[in-house]
PDB file of C-alpha atoms in Angstrom:
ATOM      1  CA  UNK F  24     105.862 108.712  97.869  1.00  0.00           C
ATOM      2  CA  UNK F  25     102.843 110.232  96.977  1.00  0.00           C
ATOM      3  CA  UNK F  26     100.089 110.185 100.152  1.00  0.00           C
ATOM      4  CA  UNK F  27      97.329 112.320  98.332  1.00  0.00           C
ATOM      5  CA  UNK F  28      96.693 115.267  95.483  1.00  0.00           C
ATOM      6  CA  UNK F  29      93.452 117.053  95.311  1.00  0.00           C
ATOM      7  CA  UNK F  30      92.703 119.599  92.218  1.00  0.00           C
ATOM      8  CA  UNK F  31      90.053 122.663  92.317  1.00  0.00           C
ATOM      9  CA  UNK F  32      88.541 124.499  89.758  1.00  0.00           C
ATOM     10  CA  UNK F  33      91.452 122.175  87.171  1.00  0.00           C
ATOM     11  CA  UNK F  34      89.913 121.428  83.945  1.00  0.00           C
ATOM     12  CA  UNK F  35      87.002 118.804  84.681  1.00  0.00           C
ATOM     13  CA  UNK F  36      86.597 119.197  87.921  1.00  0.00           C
ATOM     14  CA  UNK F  37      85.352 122.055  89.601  1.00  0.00           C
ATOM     15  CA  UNK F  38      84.808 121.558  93.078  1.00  0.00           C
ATOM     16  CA  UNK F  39      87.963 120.087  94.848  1.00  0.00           C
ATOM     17  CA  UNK F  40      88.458 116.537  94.465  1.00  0.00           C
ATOM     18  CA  UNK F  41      90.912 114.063  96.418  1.00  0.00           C
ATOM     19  CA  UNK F  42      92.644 111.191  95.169  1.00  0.00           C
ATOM     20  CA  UNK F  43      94.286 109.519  98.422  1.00  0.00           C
ATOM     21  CA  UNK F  44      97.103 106.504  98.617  1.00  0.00           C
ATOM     22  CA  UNK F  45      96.410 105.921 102.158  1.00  0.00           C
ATOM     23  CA  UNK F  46      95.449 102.404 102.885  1.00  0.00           C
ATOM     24  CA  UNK F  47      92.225 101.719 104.732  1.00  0.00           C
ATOM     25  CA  UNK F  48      92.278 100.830 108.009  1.00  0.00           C
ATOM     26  CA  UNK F  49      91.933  97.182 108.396  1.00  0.00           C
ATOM     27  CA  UNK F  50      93.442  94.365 107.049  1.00  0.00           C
ATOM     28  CA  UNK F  51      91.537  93.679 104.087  1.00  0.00           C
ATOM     29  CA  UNK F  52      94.894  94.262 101.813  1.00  0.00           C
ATOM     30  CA  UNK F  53      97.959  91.930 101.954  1.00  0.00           C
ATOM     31  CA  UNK F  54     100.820  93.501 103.478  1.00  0.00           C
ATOM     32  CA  UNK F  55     102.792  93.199 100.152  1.00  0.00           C
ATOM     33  CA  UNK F  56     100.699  95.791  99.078  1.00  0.00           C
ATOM     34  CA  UNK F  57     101.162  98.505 101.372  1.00  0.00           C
ATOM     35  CA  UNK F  58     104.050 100.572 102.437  1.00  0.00           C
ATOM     36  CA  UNK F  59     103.756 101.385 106.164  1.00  0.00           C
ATOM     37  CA  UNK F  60     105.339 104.572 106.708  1.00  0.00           C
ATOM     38  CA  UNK F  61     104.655 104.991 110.635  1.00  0.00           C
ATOM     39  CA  UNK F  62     102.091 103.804 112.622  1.00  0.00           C
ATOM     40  CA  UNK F  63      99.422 105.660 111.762  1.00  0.00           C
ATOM     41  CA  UNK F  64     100.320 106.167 108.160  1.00  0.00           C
ATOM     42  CA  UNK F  65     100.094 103.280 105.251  1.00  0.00           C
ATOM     43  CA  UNK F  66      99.775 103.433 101.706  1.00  0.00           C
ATOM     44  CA  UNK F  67      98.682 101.638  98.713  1.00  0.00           C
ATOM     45  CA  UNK F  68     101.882 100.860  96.669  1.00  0.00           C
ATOM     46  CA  UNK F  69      99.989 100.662  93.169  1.00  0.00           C
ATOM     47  CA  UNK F  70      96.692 102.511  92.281  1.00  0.00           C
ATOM     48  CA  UNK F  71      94.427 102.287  89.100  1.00  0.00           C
ATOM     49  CA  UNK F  72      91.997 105.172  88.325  1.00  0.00           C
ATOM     50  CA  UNK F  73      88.945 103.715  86.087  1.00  0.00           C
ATOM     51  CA  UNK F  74      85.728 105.620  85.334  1.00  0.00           C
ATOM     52  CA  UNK F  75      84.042 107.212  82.205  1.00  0.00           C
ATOM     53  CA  UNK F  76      85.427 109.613  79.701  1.00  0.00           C
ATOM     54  CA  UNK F  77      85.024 112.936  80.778  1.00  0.00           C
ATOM     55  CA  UNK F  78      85.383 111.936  84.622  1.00  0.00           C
ATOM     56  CA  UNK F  79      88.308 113.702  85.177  1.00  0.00           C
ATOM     57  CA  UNK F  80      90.981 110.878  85.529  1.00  0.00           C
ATOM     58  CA  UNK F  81      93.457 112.424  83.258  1.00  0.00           C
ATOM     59  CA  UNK F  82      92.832 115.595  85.132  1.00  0.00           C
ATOM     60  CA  UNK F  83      94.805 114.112  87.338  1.00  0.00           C
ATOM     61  CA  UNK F  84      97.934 113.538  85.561  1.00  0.00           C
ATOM     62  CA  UNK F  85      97.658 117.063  84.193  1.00  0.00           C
ATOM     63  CA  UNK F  86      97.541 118.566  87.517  1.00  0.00           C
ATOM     64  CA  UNK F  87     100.456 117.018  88.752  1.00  0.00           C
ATOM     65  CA  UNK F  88     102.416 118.269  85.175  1.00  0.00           C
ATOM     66  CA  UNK F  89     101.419 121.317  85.623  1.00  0.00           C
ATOM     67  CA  UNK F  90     102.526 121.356  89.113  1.00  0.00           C
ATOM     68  CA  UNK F  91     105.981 119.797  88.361  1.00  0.00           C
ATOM     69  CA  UNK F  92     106.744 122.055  85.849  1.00  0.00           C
ATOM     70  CA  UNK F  93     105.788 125.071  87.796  1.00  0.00           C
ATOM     71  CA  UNK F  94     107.831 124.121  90.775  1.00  0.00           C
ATOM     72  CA  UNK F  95     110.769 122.839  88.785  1.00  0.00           C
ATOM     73  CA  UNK F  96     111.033 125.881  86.697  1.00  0.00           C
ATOM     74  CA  UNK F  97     114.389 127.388  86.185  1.00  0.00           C
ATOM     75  CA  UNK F  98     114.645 130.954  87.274  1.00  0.00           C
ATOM     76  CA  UNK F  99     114.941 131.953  83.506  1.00  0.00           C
ATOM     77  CA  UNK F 100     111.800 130.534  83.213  1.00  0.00           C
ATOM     78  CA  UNK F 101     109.805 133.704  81.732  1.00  0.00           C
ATOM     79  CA  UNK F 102     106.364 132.767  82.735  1.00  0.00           C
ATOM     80  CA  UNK F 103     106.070 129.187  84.694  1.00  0.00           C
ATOM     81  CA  UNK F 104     102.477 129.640  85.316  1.00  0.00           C
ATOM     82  CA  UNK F 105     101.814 129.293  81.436  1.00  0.00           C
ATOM     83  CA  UNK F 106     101.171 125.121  82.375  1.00  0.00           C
ATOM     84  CA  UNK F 107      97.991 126.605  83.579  1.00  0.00           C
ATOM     85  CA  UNK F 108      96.900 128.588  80.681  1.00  0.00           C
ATOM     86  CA  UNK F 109      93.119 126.773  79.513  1.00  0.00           C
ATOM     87  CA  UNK F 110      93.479 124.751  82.584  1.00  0.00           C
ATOM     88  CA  UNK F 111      90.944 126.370  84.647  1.00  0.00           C
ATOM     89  CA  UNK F 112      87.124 124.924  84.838  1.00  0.00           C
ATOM     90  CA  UNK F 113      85.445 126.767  82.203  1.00  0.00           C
ATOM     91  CA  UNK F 114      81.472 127.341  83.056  1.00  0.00           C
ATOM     92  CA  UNK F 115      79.458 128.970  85.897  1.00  0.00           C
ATOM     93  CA  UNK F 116      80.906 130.752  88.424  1.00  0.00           C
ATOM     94  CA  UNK F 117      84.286 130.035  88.579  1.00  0.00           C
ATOM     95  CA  UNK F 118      85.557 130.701  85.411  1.00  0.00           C
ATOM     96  CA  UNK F 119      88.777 132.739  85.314  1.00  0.00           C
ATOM     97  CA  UNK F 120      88.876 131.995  89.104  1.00  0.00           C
ATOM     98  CA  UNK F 121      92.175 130.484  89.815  1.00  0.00           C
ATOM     99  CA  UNK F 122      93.144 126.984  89.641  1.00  0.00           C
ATOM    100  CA  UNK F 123      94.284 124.792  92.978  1.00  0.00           C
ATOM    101  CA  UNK F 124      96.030 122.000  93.643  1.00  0.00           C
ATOM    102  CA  UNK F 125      97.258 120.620  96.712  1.00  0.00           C
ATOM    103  CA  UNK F 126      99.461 117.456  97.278  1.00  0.00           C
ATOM    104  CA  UNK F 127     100.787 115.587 100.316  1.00  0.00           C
ATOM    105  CA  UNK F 128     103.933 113.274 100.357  1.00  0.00           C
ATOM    106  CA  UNK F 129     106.529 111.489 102.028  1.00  0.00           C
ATOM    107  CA  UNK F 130     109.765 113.500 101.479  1.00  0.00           C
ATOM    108  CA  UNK F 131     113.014 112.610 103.985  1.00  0.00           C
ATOM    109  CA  UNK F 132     110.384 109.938 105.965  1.00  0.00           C
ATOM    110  CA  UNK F 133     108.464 112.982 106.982  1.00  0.00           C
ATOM    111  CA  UNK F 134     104.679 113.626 105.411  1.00  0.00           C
ATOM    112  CA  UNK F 135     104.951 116.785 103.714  1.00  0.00           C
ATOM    113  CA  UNK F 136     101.986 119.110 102.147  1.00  0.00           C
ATOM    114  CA  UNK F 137     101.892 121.103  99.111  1.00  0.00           C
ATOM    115  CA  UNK F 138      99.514 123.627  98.307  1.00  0.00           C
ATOM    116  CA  UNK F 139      99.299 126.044  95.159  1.00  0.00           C
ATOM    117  CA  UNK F 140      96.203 128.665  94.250  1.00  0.00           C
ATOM    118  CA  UNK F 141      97.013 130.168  90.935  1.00  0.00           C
ATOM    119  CA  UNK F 142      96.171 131.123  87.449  1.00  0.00           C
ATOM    120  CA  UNK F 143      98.315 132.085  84.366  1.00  0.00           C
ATOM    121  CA  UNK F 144      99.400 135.500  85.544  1.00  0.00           C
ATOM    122  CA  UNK F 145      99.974 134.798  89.416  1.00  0.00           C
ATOM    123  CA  UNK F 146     100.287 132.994  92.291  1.00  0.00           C
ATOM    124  CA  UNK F 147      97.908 133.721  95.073  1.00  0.00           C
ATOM    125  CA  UNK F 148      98.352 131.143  97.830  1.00  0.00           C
ATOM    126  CA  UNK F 149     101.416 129.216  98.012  1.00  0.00           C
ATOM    127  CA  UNK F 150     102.766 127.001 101.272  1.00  0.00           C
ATOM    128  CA  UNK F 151     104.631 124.298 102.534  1.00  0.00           C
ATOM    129  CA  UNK F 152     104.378 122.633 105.686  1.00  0.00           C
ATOM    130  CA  UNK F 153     106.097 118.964 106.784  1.00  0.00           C
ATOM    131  CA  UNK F 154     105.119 117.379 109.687  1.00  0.00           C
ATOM    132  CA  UNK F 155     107.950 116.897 112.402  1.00  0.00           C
ATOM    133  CA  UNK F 156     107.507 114.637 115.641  1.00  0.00           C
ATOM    134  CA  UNK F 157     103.679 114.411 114.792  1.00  0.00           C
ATOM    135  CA  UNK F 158     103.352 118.588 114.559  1.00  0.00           C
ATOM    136  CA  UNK F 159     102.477 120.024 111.508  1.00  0.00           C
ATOM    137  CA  UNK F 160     105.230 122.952 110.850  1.00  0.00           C
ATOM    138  CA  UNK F 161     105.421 125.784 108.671  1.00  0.00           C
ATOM    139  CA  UNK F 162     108.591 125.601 106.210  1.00  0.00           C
ATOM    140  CA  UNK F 163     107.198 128.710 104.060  1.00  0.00           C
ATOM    141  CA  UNK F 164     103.883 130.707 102.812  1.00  0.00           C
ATOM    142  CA  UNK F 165     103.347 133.097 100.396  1.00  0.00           C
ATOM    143  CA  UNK F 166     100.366 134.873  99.845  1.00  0.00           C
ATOM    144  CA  UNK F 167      99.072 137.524  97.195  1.00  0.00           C
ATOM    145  CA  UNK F 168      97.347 140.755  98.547  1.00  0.00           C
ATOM    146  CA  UNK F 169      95.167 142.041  96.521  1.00  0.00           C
ATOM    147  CA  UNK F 170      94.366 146.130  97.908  1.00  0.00           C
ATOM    148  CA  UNK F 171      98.706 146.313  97.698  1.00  0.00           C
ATOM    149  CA  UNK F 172      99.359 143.991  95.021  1.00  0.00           C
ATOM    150  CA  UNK F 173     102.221 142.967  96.245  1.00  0.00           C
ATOM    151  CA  UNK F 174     103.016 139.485  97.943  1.00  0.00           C
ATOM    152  CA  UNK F 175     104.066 138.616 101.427  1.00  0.00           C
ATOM    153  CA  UNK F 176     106.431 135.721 102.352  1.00  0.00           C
ATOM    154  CA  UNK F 177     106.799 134.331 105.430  1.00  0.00           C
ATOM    155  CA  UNK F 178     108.844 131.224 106.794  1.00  0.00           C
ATOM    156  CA  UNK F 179     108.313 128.927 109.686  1.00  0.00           C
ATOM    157  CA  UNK F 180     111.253 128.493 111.930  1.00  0.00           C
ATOM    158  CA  UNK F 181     111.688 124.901 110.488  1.00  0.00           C
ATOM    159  CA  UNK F 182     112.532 126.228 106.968  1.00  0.00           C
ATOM    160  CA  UNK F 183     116.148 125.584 106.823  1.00  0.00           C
ATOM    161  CA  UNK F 184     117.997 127.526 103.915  1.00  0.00           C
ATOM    162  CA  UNK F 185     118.820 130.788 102.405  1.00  0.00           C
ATOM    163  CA  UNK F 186     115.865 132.841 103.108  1.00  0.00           C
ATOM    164  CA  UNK F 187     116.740 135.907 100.796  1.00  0.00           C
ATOM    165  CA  UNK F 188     117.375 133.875  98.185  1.00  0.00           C
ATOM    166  CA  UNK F 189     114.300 131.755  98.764  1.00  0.00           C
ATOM    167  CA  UNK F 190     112.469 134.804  98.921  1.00  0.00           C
ATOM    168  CA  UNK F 191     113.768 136.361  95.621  1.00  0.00           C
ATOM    169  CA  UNK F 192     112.475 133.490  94.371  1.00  0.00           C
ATOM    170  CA  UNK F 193     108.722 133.391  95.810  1.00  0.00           C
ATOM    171  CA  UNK F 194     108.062 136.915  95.629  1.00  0.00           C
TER     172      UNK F 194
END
């Protein structure tokens, strides 16, 4: 279940922008309409995104394509980052800067975040963190250097799997 997904520098929007699930506070919606996940967390179970064209509600959509088919992408994939190609915000200053989008979700009962900084050619930020027993852990990062060009993975000691492989993968 989707919790939140904000988008940076993503077609119509430049600065980042966050569409969140997560229920207000009170108990101005009727219970049918909310899916309490813990105590703290609750979320809308249906959401409508209105506004004028141009405003960036497709955007969206698009963002979470692009992301799906980047992380879903078969290892024979040649280029997965190509869902990104004319996807970047076009004018002022950060044109040709990479794209970002960041989601959070329920995955296994446990809220889980999602964040990707790229562009067509690479990936410059990626990382995963879930949060167990109410602390935020690291499953995995990987992050472009620039003065090496070359990228460095790490995992948190929660990431459970085969870390060479994994890191094949990433890198």
């Amino acid at each position: 279940m989707l919790i939140d997904i904000s988008v940076k520098n993503f077609r119509s929007v430049k600065d980042r922008q966050t569409l969140t699930f997560e229920a207000i506070k009170d108990s101005r919606l009727d219970s049918s309409r909310v899916a309490e996940i813990d105590e703290k967390l609750k979320l809308i179970k249906t959401i409508a995104i209105v506004g004028p064209n141009g405003a960036g509600k497709s955007t969206i959509v698009r963002a979470l394509e692009a992301l799906k088919s980047i992380v879903m992408a078969s290892e024979e994939e040649e280029n997965p980052l190509k869902s990104l190609i004319g996807n970047s915000y076009a004018y002022g200053e950060t044109k040709g800067q990479p794209s970002e989008i960041s989601v959070s979700f329920i995955e296994n009962g446990k809220p889980t975040y999602y964040t990707m900084v790229a562009d067509m050619h690479k990936i410059y930020l990626e990382s995963l963190y879930q949060k167990v027993d109410g602390i935020k852990r690291n499953m995995f990062v990987r992050t472009y250097i620039p003065e090496t060009e070359k990228t460095k993975v790490s995992f948190g000691a929660s990431y459970v799997g085969q870390k060479r492989k994994a890191t094949h993968k990433l890198a």
